GROMACS .gro file of C-alpha atoms in nm:
model
  301
    1MET     CA    1  12.862 -12.098   9.534
    2SER     CA    2  13.239 -12.004   9.523
    3THR     CA    3  13.520 -12.164   9.708
    4ILE     CA    4  13.562 -12.127  10.079
    5THR     CA    5  13.920 -12.014  10.175
    6LYS     CA    6  13.907 -11.738  10.459
    7VAL     CA    7  13.706 -11.829  10.792
    8ALA     CA    8  13.614 -11.649  11.105
    9LEU     CA    9  13.560 -11.825  11.436
   10ALA     CA   10  13.367 -11.699  11.697
   11GLY     CA   11  13.423 -11.880  12.042
   12ALA     CA   12  13.750 -12.037  11.957
   13ARG     CA   13  13.870 -12.125  12.326
   14GLY     CA   14  13.516 -12.358  12.425
   15ASN     CA   15  13.454 -12.712  12.413
   16VAL     CA   16  13.364 -12.736  12.032
   17GLY     CA   17  13.553 -12.379  11.949
   18GLU     CA   18  13.928 -12.544  11.994
   19PRO     CA   19  13.883 -12.883  11.813
   20THR     CA   20  13.683 -12.657  11.536
   21LEU     CA   21  14.016 -12.440  11.554
   22ASP     CA   22  14.255 -12.733  11.516
   23GLN     CA   23  14.034 -12.898  11.211
   24LEU     CA   24  14.038 -12.586  11.041
   25LEU     CA   25  14.364 -12.509  11.026
   26LYS     CA   26  14.475 -12.865  10.958
   27ALA     CA   27  14.230 -12.853  10.651
   28GLY     CA   28  14.425 -12.522  10.527
   29PHE     CA   29  14.180 -12.256  10.578
   30GLN     CA   30  14.295 -11.905  10.636
   31VAL     CA   31  14.134 -11.872  11.007
   32THR     CA   32  14.054 -11.532  11.161
   33VAL     CA   33  13.944 -11.563  11.553
   34LEU     CA   34  13.706 -11.302  11.674
   35SER     CA   35  13.808 -11.228  12.018
   36ARG     CA   36  13.654 -11.035  12.293
   37GLU     CA   37  13.856 -10.704  12.353
   38GLY     CA   38  14.101 -10.722  12.638
   39SER     CA   39  14.145 -11.106  12.562
   40SER     CA   40  14.482 -11.245  12.605
   41ALA     CA   41  14.441 -11.607  12.563
   42PRO     CA   42  14.713 -11.758  12.352
   43LEU     CA   43  14.595 -11.891  12.016
   44PRO     CA   44  14.826 -12.069  11.741
   45SER     CA   45  15.069 -11.840  11.547
   46ALA     CA   46  14.919 -11.931  11.179
   47VAL     CA   47  14.567 -11.741  11.315
   48THR     CA   48  14.457 -11.363  11.276
   49VAL     CA   49  14.322 -11.245  11.581
   50LYS     CA   50  14.082 -10.948  11.570
   51PRO     CA   51  13.948 -10.809  11.879
   52VAL     CA   52  13.568 -10.710  11.887
   53ASP     CA   53  13.304 -10.568  12.065
   54TYR     CA   54  13.021 -10.830  12.017
   55ASP     CA   55  12.749 -10.558  12.140
   56SER     CA   56  12.861 -10.350  11.796
   57VAL     CA   57  12.730 -10.455  11.478
   58ASP     CA   58  13.000 -10.226  11.291
   59SER     CA   59  13.283 -10.365  11.518
   60LEU     CA   60  13.185 -10.719  11.417
   61ALA     CA   61  13.126 -10.639  11.026
   62ALA     CA   62  13.474 -10.447  11.032
   63ALA     CA   63  13.635 -10.772  11.153
   64LEU     CA   64  13.422 -10.983  10.925
   65ARG     CA   65  13.485 -10.801  10.613
   66GLY     CA   66  13.715 -11.061  10.348
   67GLN     CA   67  13.530 -11.349  10.504
   68ASP     CA   68  13.388 -11.623  10.319
   69ALA     CA   69  13.228 -11.799  10.629
   70LEU     CA   70  13.167 -11.728  10.972
   71VAL     CA   71  13.153 -12.048  11.226
   72VAL     CA   72  12.990 -11.975  11.585
   73THR     CA   73  13.056 -12.194  11.854
   74ILE     CA   74  12.977 -11.968  12.163
   75THR     CA   75  12.817 -12.078  12.453
   76THR     CA   76  12.442 -12.121  12.479
   77SER     CA   77  12.435 -11.881  12.741
   78ALA     CA   78  12.579 -11.631  12.502
   79ILE     CA   79  12.330 -11.711  12.225
   80ASP     CA   80  12.193 -11.362  12.202
   81LYS     CA   81  12.539 -11.256  12.033
   82GLU     CA   82  12.427 -11.451  11.713
   83TYR     CA   83  12.183 -11.161  11.646
   84ASN     CA   84  12.479 -10.911  11.600
   85LEU     CA   85  12.671 -11.152  11.405
   86ILE     CA   86  12.420 -11.221  11.140
   87GLN     CA   87  12.370 -10.868  11.085
   88ALA     CA   88  12.741 -10.796  11.076
   89SER     CA   89  12.775 -11.086  10.831
   90ILE     CA   90  12.510 -10.925  10.631
   91LYS     CA   91  12.681 -10.618  10.623
   92ALA     CA   92  13.017 -10.762  10.572
   93GLY     CA   93  12.896 -10.954  10.269
   94VAL     CA   94  12.981 -11.299  10.417
   95LYS     CA   95  12.896 -11.583  10.248
   96ARG     CA   96  12.813 -11.876  10.479
   97PHE     CA   97  12.716 -11.858  10.869
   98ILE     CA   98  12.738 -12.160  11.089
   99PRO     CA   99  12.564 -12.100  11.389
  100SER     CA  100  12.613 -12.218  11.746
  101GLU     CA  101  12.402 -12.528  11.709
  102PHE     CA  102  12.594 -12.856  11.771
  103GLY     CA  103  12.330 -13.053  11.911
  104SER     CA  104  12.003 -13.242  11.892
  105ASP     CA  105  11.753 -13.191  11.618
  106THR     CA  106  11.587 -12.842  11.687
  107PHE     CA  107  11.426 -12.859  11.317
  108ASN     CA  108  11.237 -13.146  11.470
  109GLU     CA  109  10.834 -13.049  11.505
  110LYS     CA  110  10.779 -13.161  11.841
  111LEU     CA  111  11.132 -13.093  12.000
  112SER     CA  112  11.122 -12.723  11.839
  113LYS     CA  113  10.820 -12.655  12.029
  114LEU     CA  114  10.992 -12.714  12.375
  115PRO     CA  115  11.057 -12.373  12.552
  116GLY     CA  116  11.446 -12.489  12.644
  117TYR     CA  117  11.506 -12.463  12.255
  118LYS     CA  118  11.320 -12.143  12.170
  119ALA     CA  119  11.636 -11.929  12.164
  120LYS     CA  120  11.796 -12.162  11.887
  121VAL     CA  121  11.482 -12.174  11.705
  122ASP     CA  122  11.464 -11.774  11.715
  123ILE     CA  123  11.820 -11.816  11.577
  124HIS     CA  124  11.697 -12.010  11.270
  125GLU     CA  125  11.428 -11.820  11.209
  126ALA     CA  126  11.685 -11.537  11.187
  127LEU     CA  127  11.897 -11.695  10.931
  128ASP     CA  128  11.620 -11.815  10.735
  129LYS     CA  129  11.486 -11.445  10.693
  130ALA     CA  130  11.889 -11.341  10.643
  131ALA     CA  131  11.901 -11.592  10.366
  132LYS     CA  132  11.602 -11.473  10.184
  133GLU     CA  133  11.659 -11.093  10.208
  134SER     CA  134  12.085 -11.107  10.166
  135SER     CA  135  12.344 -11.317   9.988
  136LEU     CA  136  12.439 -11.465  10.340
  137THR     CA  137  12.358 -11.843  10.333
  138TRP     CA  138  12.359 -12.090  10.650
  139THR     CA  139  12.429 -12.431  10.746
  140SER     CA  140  12.342 -12.556  11.108
  141VAL     CA  141  12.525 -12.884  11.252
  142HIS     CA  142  12.334 -13.117  11.448
  143ASN     CA  143  12.513 -13.438  11.591
  144GLY     CA  144  12.365 -13.534  11.925
  145PRO     CA  145  12.515 -13.529  12.276
  146PHE     CA  146  12.930 -13.502  12.268
  147LEU     CA  147  13.018 -13.876  12.352
  148ASP     CA  148  13.356 -13.776  12.499
  149TRP     CA  149  13.270 -13.475  12.697
  150GLY     CA  150  12.954 -13.625  12.783
  151ILE     CA  151  13.159 -13.849  12.970
  152SER     CA  152  13.430 -13.645  13.114
  153ALA     CA  153  13.201 -13.385  13.259
  154SER     CA  154  12.950 -13.635  13.408
  155PHE     CA  155  12.677 -13.497  13.172
  156LEU     CA  156  12.558 -13.841  13.029
  157LEU     CA  157  12.609 -13.996  13.313
  158ASN     CA  158  12.845 -13.976  13.657
  159ALA     CA  159  13.126 -14.278  13.673
  160LYS     CA  160  13.298 -14.109  13.935
  161ASP     CA  161  13.000 -14.115  14.172
  162ARG     CA  162  12.810 -14.416  14.022
  163THR     CA  163  12.495 -14.260  13.934
  164VAL     CA  164  12.298 -14.264  13.610
  165GLU     CA  165  11.970 -14.205  13.499
  166TYR     CA  166  11.748 -14.410  13.260
  167PRO     CA  167  11.500 -14.196  13.082
  168ASP     CA  168  11.217 -14.416  12.959
  169ASP     CA  169  11.404 -14.720  13.088
  170GLY     CA  170  11.722 -14.619  12.889
  171LYS     CA  171  11.587 -14.807  12.612
  172HIS     CA  172  11.584 -14.541  12.284
  173GLN     CA  173  11.894 -14.504  12.098
  174PHE     CA  174  12.045 -14.164  12.047
  175SER     CA  175  12.285 -14.056  11.832
  176ALA     CA  176  12.630 -13.905  11.977
  177THR     CA  177  12.950 -13.757  11.859
  178THR     CA  178  13.289 -13.657  11.987
  179LEU     CA  179  13.414 -13.340  11.979
  180GLU     CA  180  13.664 -13.405  11.711
  181SER     CA  181  13.416 -13.517  11.468
  182ILE     CA  182  13.195 -13.234  11.539
  183ALA     CA  183  13.505 -13.055  11.423
  184LYS     CA  184  13.547 -13.221  11.090
  185ALA     CA  185  13.195 -13.167  11.028
  186VAL     CA  186  13.227 -12.827  11.039
  187VAL     CA  187  13.548 -12.861  10.780
  188GLY     CA  188  13.315 -13.071  10.564
  189VAL     CA  189  13.040 -12.826  10.546
  190LEU     CA  190  13.255 -12.532  10.435
  191LYS     CA  191  13.432 -12.787  10.200
  192ASN     CA  192  13.083 -12.846  10.051
  193PRO     CA  193  12.916 -12.543  10.042
  194GLU     CA  194  12.657 -12.584   9.765
  195GLN     CA  195  12.523 -12.921   9.898
  196THR     CA  196  12.485 -12.799  10.235
  197LYS     CA  197  12.317 -12.475  10.131
  198ASN     CA  198  12.040 -12.346  10.379
  199ARG     CA  199  11.966 -12.676  10.549
  200PRO     CA  200  12.072 -12.860  10.895
  201VAL     CA  201  12.321 -13.128  10.838
  202TYR     CA  202  12.332 -13.433  11.083
  203VAL     CA  203  12.633 -13.642  11.185
  204GLN     CA  204  12.729 -13.907  11.472
  205ASP     CA  205  12.988 -14.118  11.553
  206VAL     CA  206  12.747 -14.377  11.714
  207ALA     CA  207  12.407 -14.445  11.814
  208LEU     CA  208  12.348 -14.645  12.137
  209THR     CA  209  12.127 -14.633  12.423
  210GLN     CA  210  12.172 -14.514  12.800
  211ARG     CA  211  12.156 -14.872  12.942
  212GLN     CA  212  12.458 -14.990  12.673
  213LEU     CA  213  12.656 -14.659  12.730
  214ALA     CA  214  12.628 -14.731  13.119
  215ASP     CA  215  12.727 -15.116  13.073
  216LEU     CA  216  13.056 -14.972  12.876
  217VAL     CA  217  13.131 -14.734  13.200
  218LYS     CA  218  13.065 -15.017  13.409
  219LYS     CA  219  13.311 -15.232  13.243
  220TYR     CA  220  13.587 -14.998  13.344
  221VAL     CA  221  13.447 -14.881  13.700
  222GLY     CA  222  13.281 -15.178  13.841
  223ALA     CA  223  12.911 -15.268  13.825
  224ASP     CA  224  12.887 -15.253  14.193
  225GLY     CA  225  12.722 -14.955  14.384
  226TRP     CA  226  12.546 -14.781  14.116
  227LYS     CA  227  12.259 -14.563  14.203
  228GLU     CA  228  12.002 -14.605  13.912
  229THR     CA  229  11.689 -14.394  13.861
  230VAL     CA  230  11.438 -14.450  13.583
  231THR     CA  231  11.274 -14.161  13.487
  232SER     CA  232  10.951 -14.077  13.227
  233ILE     CA  233  11.031 -13.862  12.920
  234ASP     CA  234  10.643 -13.765  12.915
  235GLU     CA  235  10.636 -13.673  13.269
  236THR     CA  236  10.965 -13.451  13.215
  237VAL     CA  237  10.831 -13.258  12.933
  238GLN     CA  238  10.491 -13.222  13.124
  239GLN     CA  239  10.715 -13.068  13.427
  240ILE     CA  240  10.847 -12.826  13.167
  241TRP     CA  241  10.536 -12.694  13.048
  242ASP     CA  242  10.403 -12.681  13.418
  243GLU     CA  243  10.734 -12.468  13.510
  244VAL     CA  244  10.711 -12.225  13.211
  245LYS     CA  245  10.334 -12.138  13.367
  246LYS     CA  246  10.477 -12.033  13.676
  247GLU     CA  247  10.462 -11.621  13.730
  248GLN     CA  248  10.877 -11.634  13.798
  249PRO     CA  249  10.966 -12.022  13.606
  250ASN     CA  250  11.329 -12.142  13.681
  251MET     CA  251  11.473 -12.218  13.351
  252GLY     CA  252  11.756 -12.429  13.450
  253PRO     CA  253  11.502 -12.736  13.484
  254VAL     CA  254  11.360 -12.616  13.170
  255PHE     CA  255  11.646 -12.618  12.953
  256PHE     CA  256  11.790 -12.940  13.111
  257GLY     CA  257  11.458 -13.114  13.076
  258THR     CA  258  11.442 -13.029  12.731
  259LEU     CA  259  11.781 -13.169  12.693
  260LYS     CA  260  11.683 -13.495  12.865
  261ALA     CA  261  11.373 -13.505  12.568
  262ALA     CA  262  11.604 -13.454  12.290
  263ILE     CA  263  11.878 -13.696  12.362
  264TRP     CA  264  11.686 -13.965  12.512
  265GLY     CA  265  11.335 -13.886  12.391
  266GLY     CA  266  11.318 -14.148  12.135
  267ASP     CA  267  11.187 -14.137  11.748
  268ALA     CA  268  10.931 -13.873  11.846
  269TYR     CA  269  11.234 -13.634  11.873
  270ASN     CA  270  11.460 -13.772  11.651
  271SER     CA  271  11.703 -13.867  11.921
  272ARG     CA  272  11.865 -14.123  11.668
  273PHE     CA  273  11.925 -13.907  11.340
  274GLN     CA  274  11.689 -14.088  11.084
  275LYS     CA  275  11.889 -13.926  10.807
  276LEU     CA  276  12.262 -13.879  10.816
  277ASP     CA  277  12.536 -13.655  10.633
  278ASN     CA  278  12.830 -13.870  10.744
  279GLU     CA  279  12.954 -13.948  10.429
  280LEU     CA  280  12.886 -13.608  10.249
  281LEU     CA  281  13.099 -13.485  10.544
  282GLY     CA  282  13.383 -13.708  10.574
  283ILE     CA  283  13.254 -13.847  10.894
  284LYS     CA  284  13.377 -14.228  10.913
  285GLY     CA  285  13.182 -14.269  11.248
  286LEU     CA  286  13.313 -14.513  11.519
  287SER     CA  287  13.346 -14.916  11.539
  288PRO     CA  288  13.225 -15.103  11.888
  289ALA     CA  289  13.615 -15.115  11.981
  290GLU     CA  290  13.642 -14.725  11.894
  291VAL     CA  291  13.371 -14.605  12.110
  292GLU     CA  292  13.468 -14.815  12.393
  293ALA     CA  293  13.790 -14.666  12.344
  294VAL     CA  294  13.659 -14.320  12.394
  295VAL     CA  295  13.429 -14.425  12.685
  296ALA     CA  296  13.777 -14.552  12.858
  297LYS     CA  297  13.952 -14.235  12.823
  298ASN     CA  298  13.730 -14.019  12.887
  299ILE     CA  299  13.631 -14.181  13.251
  300PRO     CA  300  13.705 -13.911  13.513
  301LYS     CA  301  14.017 -14.043  13.734
   0.00000   0.00000   0.00000
């Protein structure tokens, strides 16, 4: 595969999109941002901005002509827009498509069957079909939960309210990665197109347990006054299936229950990635001291 130099980015203003844009520019790529029509959010002067209608394949294809790759970092709630982006990429002759994955191992057989990840699995299948029927290739980036954002947004635990959940007693290790390293992994994929062609890649900055993470946070906010809850992943998964059987299921608990299994479910869900592409993609990982520094920096004030 020829060298990738021109990269389009869909979702440049999100949690993953902003650092990805920054790293693409630092790496010297010519970046075009696909922007919703009417959006006026500021972007770096080095970026070409093309307004698009995400509901129109023709609009998207026109913006993608001449691009070597498309990186999609749109939110999970807008994942259905990826189907048009796939078709537009085929129409425009884009070589590489990086979908808005950036999470746990949705290629794991057990995890892929959980209903909370059906939308992402369907995208995998659409990309696999596209790769067989056209010149479009793909790579999905898997990095576990965002280590920095997971603390600052009180997703992995809530340091401010001093609440933490220990799924399966918090004993399973899980892969976690900072947003900066995820963005660097995207650059690594684009610099190694042949080695990453039509497959998932896996990166991490660190593997740790929920109890280890909580201990690091407690080191900075204190160990007193915490509300700690021990839960069961098997029970969580059963609750997911019970919910989807209802006539009008509440998909919120289904999605978040699926995330719990993905992050804290242990080896059965490949929560700690068994195989890593760190070396290929230029991800060094973090030392214990660097992990602690990330934790300390991101504790909500």
